[in-house]
mmCIF file of C-alpha atoms in Angstrom:
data_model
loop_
_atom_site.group_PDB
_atom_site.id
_atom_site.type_symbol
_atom_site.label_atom_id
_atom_site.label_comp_id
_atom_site.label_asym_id
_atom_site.label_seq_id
_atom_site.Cartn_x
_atom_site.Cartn_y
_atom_site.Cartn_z
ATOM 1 C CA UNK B 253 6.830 -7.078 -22.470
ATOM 2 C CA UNK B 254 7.416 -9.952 -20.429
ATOM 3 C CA UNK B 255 7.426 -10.103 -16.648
ATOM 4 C CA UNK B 256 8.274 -11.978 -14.058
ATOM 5 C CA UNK B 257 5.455 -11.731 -10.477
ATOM 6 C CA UNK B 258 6.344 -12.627 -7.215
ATOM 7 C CA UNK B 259 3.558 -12.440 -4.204
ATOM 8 C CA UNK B 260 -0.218 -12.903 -5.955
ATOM 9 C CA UNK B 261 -1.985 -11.780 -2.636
ATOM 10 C CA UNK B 262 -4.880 -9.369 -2.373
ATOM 11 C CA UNK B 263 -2.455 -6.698 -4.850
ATOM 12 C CA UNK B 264 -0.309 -8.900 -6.481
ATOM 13 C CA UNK B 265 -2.813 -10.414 -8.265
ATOM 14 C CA UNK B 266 -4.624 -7.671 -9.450
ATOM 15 C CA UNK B 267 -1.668 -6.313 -10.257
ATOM 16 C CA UNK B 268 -1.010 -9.487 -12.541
ATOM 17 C CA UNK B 269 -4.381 -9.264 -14.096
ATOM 18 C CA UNK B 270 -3.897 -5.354 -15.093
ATOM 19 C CA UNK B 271 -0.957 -5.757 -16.518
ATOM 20 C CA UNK B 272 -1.941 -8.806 -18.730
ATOM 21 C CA UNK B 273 -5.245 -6.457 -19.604
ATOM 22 C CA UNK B 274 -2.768 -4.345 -20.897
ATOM 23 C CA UNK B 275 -1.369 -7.196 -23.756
ATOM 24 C CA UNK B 276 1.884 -7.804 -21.322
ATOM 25 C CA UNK B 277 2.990 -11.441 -20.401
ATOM 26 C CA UNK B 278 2.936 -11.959 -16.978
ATOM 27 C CA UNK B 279 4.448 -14.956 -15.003
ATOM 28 C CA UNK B 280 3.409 -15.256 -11.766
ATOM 29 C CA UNK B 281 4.604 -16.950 -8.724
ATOM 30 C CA UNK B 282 3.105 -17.539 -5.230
ATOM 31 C CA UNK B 283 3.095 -20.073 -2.558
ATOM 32 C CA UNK B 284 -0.397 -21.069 -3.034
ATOM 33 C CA UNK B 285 -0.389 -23.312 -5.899
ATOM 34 C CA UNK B 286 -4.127 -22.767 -6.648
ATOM 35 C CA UNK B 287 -2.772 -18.952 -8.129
ATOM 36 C CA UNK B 288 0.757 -19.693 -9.049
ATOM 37 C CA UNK B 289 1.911 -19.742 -12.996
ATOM 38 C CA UNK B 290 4.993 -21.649 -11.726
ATOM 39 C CA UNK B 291 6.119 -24.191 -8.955
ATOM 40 C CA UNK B 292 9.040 -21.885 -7.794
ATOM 41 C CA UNK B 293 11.406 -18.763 -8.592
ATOM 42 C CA UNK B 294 14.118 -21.343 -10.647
ATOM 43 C CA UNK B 295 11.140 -22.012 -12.789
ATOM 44 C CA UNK B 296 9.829 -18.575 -13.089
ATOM 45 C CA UNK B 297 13.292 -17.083 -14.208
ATOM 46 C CA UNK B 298 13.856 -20.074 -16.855
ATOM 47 C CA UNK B 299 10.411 -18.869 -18.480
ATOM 48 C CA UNK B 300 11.262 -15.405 -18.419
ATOM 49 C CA UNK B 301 13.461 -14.262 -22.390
ATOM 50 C CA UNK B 302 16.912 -12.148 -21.021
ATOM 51 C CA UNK B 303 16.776 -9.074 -20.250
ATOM 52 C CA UNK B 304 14.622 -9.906 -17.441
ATOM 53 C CA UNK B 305 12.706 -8.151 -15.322
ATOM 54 C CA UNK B 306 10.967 -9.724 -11.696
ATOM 55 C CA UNK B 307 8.900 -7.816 -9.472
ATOM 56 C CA UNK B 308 9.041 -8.955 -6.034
ATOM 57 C CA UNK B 309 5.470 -8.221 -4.100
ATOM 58 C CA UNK B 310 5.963 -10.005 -1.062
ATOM 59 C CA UNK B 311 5.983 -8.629 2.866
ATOM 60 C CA UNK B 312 8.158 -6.239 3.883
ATOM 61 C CA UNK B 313 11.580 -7.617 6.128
ATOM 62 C CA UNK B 314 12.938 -11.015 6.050
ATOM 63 C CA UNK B 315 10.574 -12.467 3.210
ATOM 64 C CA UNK B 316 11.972 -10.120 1.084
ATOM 65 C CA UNK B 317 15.144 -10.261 1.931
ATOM 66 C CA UNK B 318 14.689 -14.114 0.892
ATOM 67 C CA UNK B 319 13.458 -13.490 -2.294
ATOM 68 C CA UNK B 320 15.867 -11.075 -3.214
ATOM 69 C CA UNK B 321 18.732 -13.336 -2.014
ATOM 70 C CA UNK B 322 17.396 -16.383 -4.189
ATOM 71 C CA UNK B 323 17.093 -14.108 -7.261
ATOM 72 C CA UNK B 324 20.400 -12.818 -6.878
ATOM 73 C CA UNK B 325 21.745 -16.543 -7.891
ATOM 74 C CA UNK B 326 19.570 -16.979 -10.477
ATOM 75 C CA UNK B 327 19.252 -13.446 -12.589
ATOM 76 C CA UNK B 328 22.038 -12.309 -14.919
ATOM 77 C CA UNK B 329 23.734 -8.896 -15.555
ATOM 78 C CA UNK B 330 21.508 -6.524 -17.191
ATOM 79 C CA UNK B 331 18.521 -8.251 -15.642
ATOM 80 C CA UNK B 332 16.021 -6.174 -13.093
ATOM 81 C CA UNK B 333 14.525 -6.071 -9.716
ATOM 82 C CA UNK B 334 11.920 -4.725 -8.684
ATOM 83 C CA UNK B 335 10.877 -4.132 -5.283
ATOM 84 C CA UNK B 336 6.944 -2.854 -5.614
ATOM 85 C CA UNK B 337 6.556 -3.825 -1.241
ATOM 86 C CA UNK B 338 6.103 -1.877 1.675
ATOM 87 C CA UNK B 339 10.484 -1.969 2.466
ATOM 88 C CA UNK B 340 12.132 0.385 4.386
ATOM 89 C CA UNK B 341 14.101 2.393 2.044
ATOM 90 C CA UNK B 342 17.384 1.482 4.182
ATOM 91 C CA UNK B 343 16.466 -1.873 2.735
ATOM 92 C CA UNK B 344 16.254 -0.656 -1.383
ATOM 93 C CA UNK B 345 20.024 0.494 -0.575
ATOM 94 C CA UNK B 346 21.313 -2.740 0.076
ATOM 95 C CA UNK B 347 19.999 -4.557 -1.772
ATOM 96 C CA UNK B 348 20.421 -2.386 -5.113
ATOM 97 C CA UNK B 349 24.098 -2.665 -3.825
ATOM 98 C CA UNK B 350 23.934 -6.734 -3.429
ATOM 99 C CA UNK B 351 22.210 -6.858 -7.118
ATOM 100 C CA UNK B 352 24.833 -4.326 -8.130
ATOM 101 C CA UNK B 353 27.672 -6.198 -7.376
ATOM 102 C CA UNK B 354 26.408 -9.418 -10.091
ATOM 103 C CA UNK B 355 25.214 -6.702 -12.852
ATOM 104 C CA UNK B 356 21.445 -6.982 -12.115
ATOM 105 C CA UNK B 357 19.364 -3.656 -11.670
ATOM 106 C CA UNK B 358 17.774 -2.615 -8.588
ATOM 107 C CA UNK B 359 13.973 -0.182 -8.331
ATOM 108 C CA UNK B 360 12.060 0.512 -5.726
ATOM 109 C CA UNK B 361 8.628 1.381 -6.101
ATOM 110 C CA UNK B 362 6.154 2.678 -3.582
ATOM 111 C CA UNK B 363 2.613 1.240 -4.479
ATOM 112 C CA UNK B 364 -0.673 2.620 -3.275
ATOM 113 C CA UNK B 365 -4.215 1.431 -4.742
ATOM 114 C CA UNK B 366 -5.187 -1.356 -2.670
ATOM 115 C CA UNK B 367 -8.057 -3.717 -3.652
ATOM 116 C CA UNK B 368 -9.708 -0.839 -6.031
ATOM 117 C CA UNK B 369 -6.312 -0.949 -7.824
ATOM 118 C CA UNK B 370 -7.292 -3.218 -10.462
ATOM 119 C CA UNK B 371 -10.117 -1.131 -11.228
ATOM 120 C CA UNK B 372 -8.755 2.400 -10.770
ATOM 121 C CA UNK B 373 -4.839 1.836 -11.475
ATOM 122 C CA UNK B 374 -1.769 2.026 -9.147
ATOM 123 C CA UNK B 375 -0.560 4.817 -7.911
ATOM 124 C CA UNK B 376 3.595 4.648 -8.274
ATOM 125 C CA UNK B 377 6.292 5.988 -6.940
ATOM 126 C CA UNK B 378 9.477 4.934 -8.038
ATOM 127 C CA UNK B 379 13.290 5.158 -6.887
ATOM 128 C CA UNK B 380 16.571 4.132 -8.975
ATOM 129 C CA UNK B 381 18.774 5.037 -11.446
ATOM 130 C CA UNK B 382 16.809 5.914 -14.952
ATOM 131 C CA UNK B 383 18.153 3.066 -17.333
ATOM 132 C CA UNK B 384 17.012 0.363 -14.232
ATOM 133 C CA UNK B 385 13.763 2.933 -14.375
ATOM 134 C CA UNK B 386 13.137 3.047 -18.397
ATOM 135 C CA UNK B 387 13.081 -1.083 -18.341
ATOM 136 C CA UNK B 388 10.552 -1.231 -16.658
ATOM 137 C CA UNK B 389 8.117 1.540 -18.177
ATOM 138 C CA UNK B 390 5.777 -0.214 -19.568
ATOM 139 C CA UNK B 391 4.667 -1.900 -16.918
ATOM 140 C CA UNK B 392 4.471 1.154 -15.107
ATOM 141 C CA UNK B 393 2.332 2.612 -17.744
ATOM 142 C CA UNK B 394 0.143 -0.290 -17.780
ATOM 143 C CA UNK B 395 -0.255 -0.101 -13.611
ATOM 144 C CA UNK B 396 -0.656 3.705 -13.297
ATOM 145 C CA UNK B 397 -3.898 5.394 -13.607
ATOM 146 C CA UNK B 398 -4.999 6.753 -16.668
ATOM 147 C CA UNK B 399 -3.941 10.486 -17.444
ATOM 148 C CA UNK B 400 -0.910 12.328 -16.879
ATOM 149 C CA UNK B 401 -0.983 11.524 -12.719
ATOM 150 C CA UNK B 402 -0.339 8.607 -11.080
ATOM 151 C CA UNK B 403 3.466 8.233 -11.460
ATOM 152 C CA UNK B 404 6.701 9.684 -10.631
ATOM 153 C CA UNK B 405 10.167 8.954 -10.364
ATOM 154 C CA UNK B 406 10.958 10.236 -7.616
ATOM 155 C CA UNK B 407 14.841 10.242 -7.667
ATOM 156 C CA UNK B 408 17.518 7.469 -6.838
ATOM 157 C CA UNK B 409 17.350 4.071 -5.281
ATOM 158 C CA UNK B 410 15.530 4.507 -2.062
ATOM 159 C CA UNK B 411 13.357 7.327 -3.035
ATOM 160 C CA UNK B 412 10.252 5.146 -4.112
ATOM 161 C CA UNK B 413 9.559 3.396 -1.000
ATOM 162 C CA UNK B 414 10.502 6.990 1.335
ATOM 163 C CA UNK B 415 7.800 9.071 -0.754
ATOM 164 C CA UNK B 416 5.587 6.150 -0.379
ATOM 165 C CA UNK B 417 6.553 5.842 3.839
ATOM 166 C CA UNK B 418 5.613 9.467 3.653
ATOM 167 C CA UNK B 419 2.112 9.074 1.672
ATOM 168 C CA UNK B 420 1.510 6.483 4.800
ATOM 169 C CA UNK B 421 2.186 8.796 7.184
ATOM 170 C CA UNK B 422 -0.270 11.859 5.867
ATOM 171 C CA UNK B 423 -2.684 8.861 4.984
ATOM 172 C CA UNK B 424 -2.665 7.865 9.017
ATOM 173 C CA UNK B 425 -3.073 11.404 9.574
ATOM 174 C CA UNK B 426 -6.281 12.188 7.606
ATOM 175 C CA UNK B 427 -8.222 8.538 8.383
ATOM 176 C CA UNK B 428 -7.617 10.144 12.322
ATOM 177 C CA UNK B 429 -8.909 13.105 11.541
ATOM 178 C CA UNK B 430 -12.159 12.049 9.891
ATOM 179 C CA UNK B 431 -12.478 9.293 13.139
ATOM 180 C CA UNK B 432 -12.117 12.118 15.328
ATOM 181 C CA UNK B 433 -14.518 14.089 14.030
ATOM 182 C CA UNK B 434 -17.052 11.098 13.497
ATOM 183 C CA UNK B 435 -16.435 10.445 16.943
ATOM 184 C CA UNK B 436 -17.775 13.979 17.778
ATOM 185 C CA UNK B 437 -20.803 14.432 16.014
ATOM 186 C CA UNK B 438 -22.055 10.605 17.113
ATOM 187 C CA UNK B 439 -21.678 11.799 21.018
ATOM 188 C CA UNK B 440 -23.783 15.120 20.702
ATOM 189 C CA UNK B 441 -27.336 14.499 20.891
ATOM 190 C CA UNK B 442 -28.597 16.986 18.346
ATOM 191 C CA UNK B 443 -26.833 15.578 15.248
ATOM 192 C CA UNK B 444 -29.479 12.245 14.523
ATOM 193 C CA UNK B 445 -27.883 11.093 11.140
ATOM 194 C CA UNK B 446 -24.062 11.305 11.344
ATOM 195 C CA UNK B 447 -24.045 9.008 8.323
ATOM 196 C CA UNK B 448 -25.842 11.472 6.053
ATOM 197 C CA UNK B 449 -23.420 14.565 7.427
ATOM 198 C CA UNK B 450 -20.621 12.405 6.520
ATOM 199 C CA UNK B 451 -22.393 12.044 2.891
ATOM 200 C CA UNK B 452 -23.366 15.781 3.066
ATOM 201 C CA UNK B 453 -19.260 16.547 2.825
ATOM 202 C CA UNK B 454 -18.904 14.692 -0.315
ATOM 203 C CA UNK B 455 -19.724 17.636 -3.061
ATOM 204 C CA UNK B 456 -18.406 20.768 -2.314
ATOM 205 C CA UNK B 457 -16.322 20.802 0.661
ATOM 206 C CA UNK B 458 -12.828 21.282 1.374
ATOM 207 C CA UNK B 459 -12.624 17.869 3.042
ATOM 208 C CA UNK B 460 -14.038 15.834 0.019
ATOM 209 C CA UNK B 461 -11.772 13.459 -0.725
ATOM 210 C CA UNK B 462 -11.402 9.451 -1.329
ATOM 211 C CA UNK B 463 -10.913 8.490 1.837
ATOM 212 C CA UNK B 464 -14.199 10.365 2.629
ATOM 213 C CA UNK B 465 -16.248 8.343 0.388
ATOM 214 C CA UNK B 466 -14.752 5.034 1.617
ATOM 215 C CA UNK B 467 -16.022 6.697 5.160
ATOM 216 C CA UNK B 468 -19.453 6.729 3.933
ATOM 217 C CA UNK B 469 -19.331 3.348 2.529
ATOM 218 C CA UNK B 470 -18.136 2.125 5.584
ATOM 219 C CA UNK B 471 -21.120 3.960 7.100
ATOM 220 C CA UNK B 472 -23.616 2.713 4.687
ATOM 221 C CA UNK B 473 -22.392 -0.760 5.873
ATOM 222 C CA UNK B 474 -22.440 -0.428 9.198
ATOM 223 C CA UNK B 475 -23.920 3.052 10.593
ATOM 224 C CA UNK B 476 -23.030 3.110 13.616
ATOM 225 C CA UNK B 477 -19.729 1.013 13.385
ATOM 226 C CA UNK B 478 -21.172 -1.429 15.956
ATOM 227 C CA UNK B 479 -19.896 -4.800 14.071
ATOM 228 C CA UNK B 480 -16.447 -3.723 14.711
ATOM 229 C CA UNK B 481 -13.827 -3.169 17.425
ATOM 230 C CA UNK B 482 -11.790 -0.031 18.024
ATOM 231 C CA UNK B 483 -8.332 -1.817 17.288
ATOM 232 C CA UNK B 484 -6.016 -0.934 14.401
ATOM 233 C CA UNK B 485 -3.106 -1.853 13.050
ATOM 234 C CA UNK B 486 0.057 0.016 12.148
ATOM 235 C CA UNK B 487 1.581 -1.263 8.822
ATOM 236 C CA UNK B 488 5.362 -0.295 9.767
ATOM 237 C CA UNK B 489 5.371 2.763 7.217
ATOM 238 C CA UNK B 490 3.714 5.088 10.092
ATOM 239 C CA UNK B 491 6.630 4.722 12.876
ATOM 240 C CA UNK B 492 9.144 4.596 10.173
ATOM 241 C CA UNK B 493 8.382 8.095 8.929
ATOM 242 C CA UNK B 494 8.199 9.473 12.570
ATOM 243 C CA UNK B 495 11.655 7.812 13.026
ATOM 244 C CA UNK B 496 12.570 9.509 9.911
ATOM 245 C CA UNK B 497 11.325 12.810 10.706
ATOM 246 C CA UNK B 498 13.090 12.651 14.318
ATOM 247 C CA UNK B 499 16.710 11.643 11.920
ATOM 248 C CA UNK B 500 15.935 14.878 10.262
ATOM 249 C CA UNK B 501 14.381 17.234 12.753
ATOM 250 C CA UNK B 502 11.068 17.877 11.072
ATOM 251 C CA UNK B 503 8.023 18.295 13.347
ATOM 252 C CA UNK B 504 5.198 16.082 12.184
ATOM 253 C CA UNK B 505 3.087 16.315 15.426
ATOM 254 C CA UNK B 506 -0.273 15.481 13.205
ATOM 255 C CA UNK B 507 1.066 12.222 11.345
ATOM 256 C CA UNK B 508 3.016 11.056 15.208
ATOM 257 C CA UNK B 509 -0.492 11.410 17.299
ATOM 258 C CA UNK B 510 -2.225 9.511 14.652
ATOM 259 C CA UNK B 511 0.496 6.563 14.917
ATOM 260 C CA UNK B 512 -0.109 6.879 19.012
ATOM 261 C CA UNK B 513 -3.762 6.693 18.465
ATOM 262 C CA UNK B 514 -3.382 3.506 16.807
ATOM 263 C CA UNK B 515 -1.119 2.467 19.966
ATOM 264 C CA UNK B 516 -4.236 3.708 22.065
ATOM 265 C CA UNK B 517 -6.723 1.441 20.263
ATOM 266 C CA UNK B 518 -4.876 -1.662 21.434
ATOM 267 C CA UNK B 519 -5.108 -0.392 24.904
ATOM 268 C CA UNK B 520 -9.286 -0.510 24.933
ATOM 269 C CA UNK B 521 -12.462 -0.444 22.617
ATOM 270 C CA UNK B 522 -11.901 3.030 21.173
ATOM 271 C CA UNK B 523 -14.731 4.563 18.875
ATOM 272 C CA UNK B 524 -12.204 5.934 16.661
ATOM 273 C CA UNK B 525 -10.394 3.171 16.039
ATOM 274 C CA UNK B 526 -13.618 1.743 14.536
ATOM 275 C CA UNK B 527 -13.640 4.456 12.114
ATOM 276 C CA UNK B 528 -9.981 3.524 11.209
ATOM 277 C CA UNK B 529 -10.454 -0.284 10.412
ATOM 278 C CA UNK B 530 -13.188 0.170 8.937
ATOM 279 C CA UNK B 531 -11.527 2.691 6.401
ATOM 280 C CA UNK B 532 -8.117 0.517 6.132
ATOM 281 C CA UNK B 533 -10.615 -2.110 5.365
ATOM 282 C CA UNK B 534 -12.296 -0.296 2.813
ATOM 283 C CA UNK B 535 -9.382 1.146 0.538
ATOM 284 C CA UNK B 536 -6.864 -1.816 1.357
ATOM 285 C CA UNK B 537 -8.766 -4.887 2.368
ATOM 286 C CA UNK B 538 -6.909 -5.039 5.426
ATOM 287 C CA UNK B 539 -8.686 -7.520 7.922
ATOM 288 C CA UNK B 540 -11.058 -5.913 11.133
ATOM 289 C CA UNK B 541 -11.836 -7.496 13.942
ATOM 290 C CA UNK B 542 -15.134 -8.490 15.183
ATOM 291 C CA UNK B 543 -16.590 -6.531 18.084
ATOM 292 C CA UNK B 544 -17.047 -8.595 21.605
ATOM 293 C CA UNK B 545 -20.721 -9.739 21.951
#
């Protein structure tokens, strides 16, 4: 199958190179020139044998609002989009209806892997109606893990990017708990190797879990956390499922502390912040911040 790749950043482009591993043509397009297949989107569509199918990794908001705009006059009915970004799912409904309107398909699809992706496979979850869905199957196939996990449609157009929002939110969630509780045991005198407790948890626990070996990597790194500062991020996904929880009046009192935590850590040098870039770091390759000499 032949694809068309927009956005070869830190997933994009592992995303490119997994889906060529698995015999598919992939033409990719970014900004930088040194990784770019193509000088521009005209170019990239011209290359690309009708039906055909783009997927549009770029940030979240106006950039891919762009994109989308500037495929819109060059794609033709029974072409596909898809959006494999961070959107708001507000966003996958208009623009499914924009691409609608000129006969061009429309999926969203909520991506979670990070850097290990290319190594591991892409979690997916994926929104829109299922002939816009079965075009673009064997790419999904080729992205998702091996075995029978890894991938769901999760209903119509919109759906993808909410059930990812929502894996975002528990994600913000667990990383505070496990910074909380590393926190803890480094404060008490009587615990001497927090590192190896950390490790201890890693076989046979209820808390074993991914994000608790990235924690011990991050550990083994770093073992008391003193290269970094307590300040972290919030990708957009975190507030957005609070807001969406508050539209729906669920209580999510776990995932909204986390998300005020991260406020918090902006505020001064918190300890468990430290915890939290360096795990964001870990799975995602999101960028930390030095700590103040």
């Amino acid at each position: 199958m032949q694809l068309g790749l927009i956005g070869l950043g830190k997933m994009g482009g592992n995303m490119r190179e997994r889906i060529r591993r698995a015999g598919h043509t992939v033409i990719g397009y970014d900004r930088n020139p040194e990784v770019s297949d193509v000088s521009g989107l005209a170019e990239l569509v011209d290359k690309l044998e009708a039906p055909r199918t783009v997927w549009v990794m770029v940030p979240a908001g106006a950039a891919t609002q762009s994109v989308i705009d500037e495929l819109g006059g060059l794609l033709q009915p029974g072409d596909t989009v898809v959006d494999g970004g961070n959107s708001r799912w507000t966003d996958d409904e208009k623009h499914a209806e924009e691409l609608g309107a000129k006969g061009i398909g429309f999926v969203d699809a909520g991506v979670s892997g990070g850097v290990w992706g290319l190594q591991n496979g892409y979690a997916l979850m994926v929104g829109g109606e299922a002939e816009h869905v079965a075009k673009v199957q064997p790419i999904f196939d080729a992205l998702k893990p091996e075995g029978p996990y890894g991938y769901v449609h999760a209903g119509k157009v919109g759906a993808g990017h909410f059930s990812k929002m929502v894996h975002n939110g528990i994600e913000y969630a667990m990383m505070q708990a496990y910074a909380e509780g590393w926190e803890l045991l480094e404060k008490v005198d009587s615990v001497e190797n927090v590192r190896e407790v950390f490790r201890s948890w890693q076989e046979g626990t209820v808390i074993r879990s991914w994000l608790l070996d990235l924690a011990v990597n991050a550990l083994d790194e770093d073992v008391h956390l003193d290269k970094l500062r307590g300040y972290a991020e919030d990708s957009g996904e975190g507030r957005w499922t609070v807001e969406a929880a508050i539209d729906n009046a669920v209580p999510l009192p776990a995932i909204t502390a986390s998300l005020f935590a991260r406020f918090a850590s902006r505020q001064e040098d918190s300890p468990q912040m430290k915890m939290i870039a360096a795990l964001r770091n870990q799975f995602g390759g999101h960028a930390v911040e030095s700590a103040k000499k």
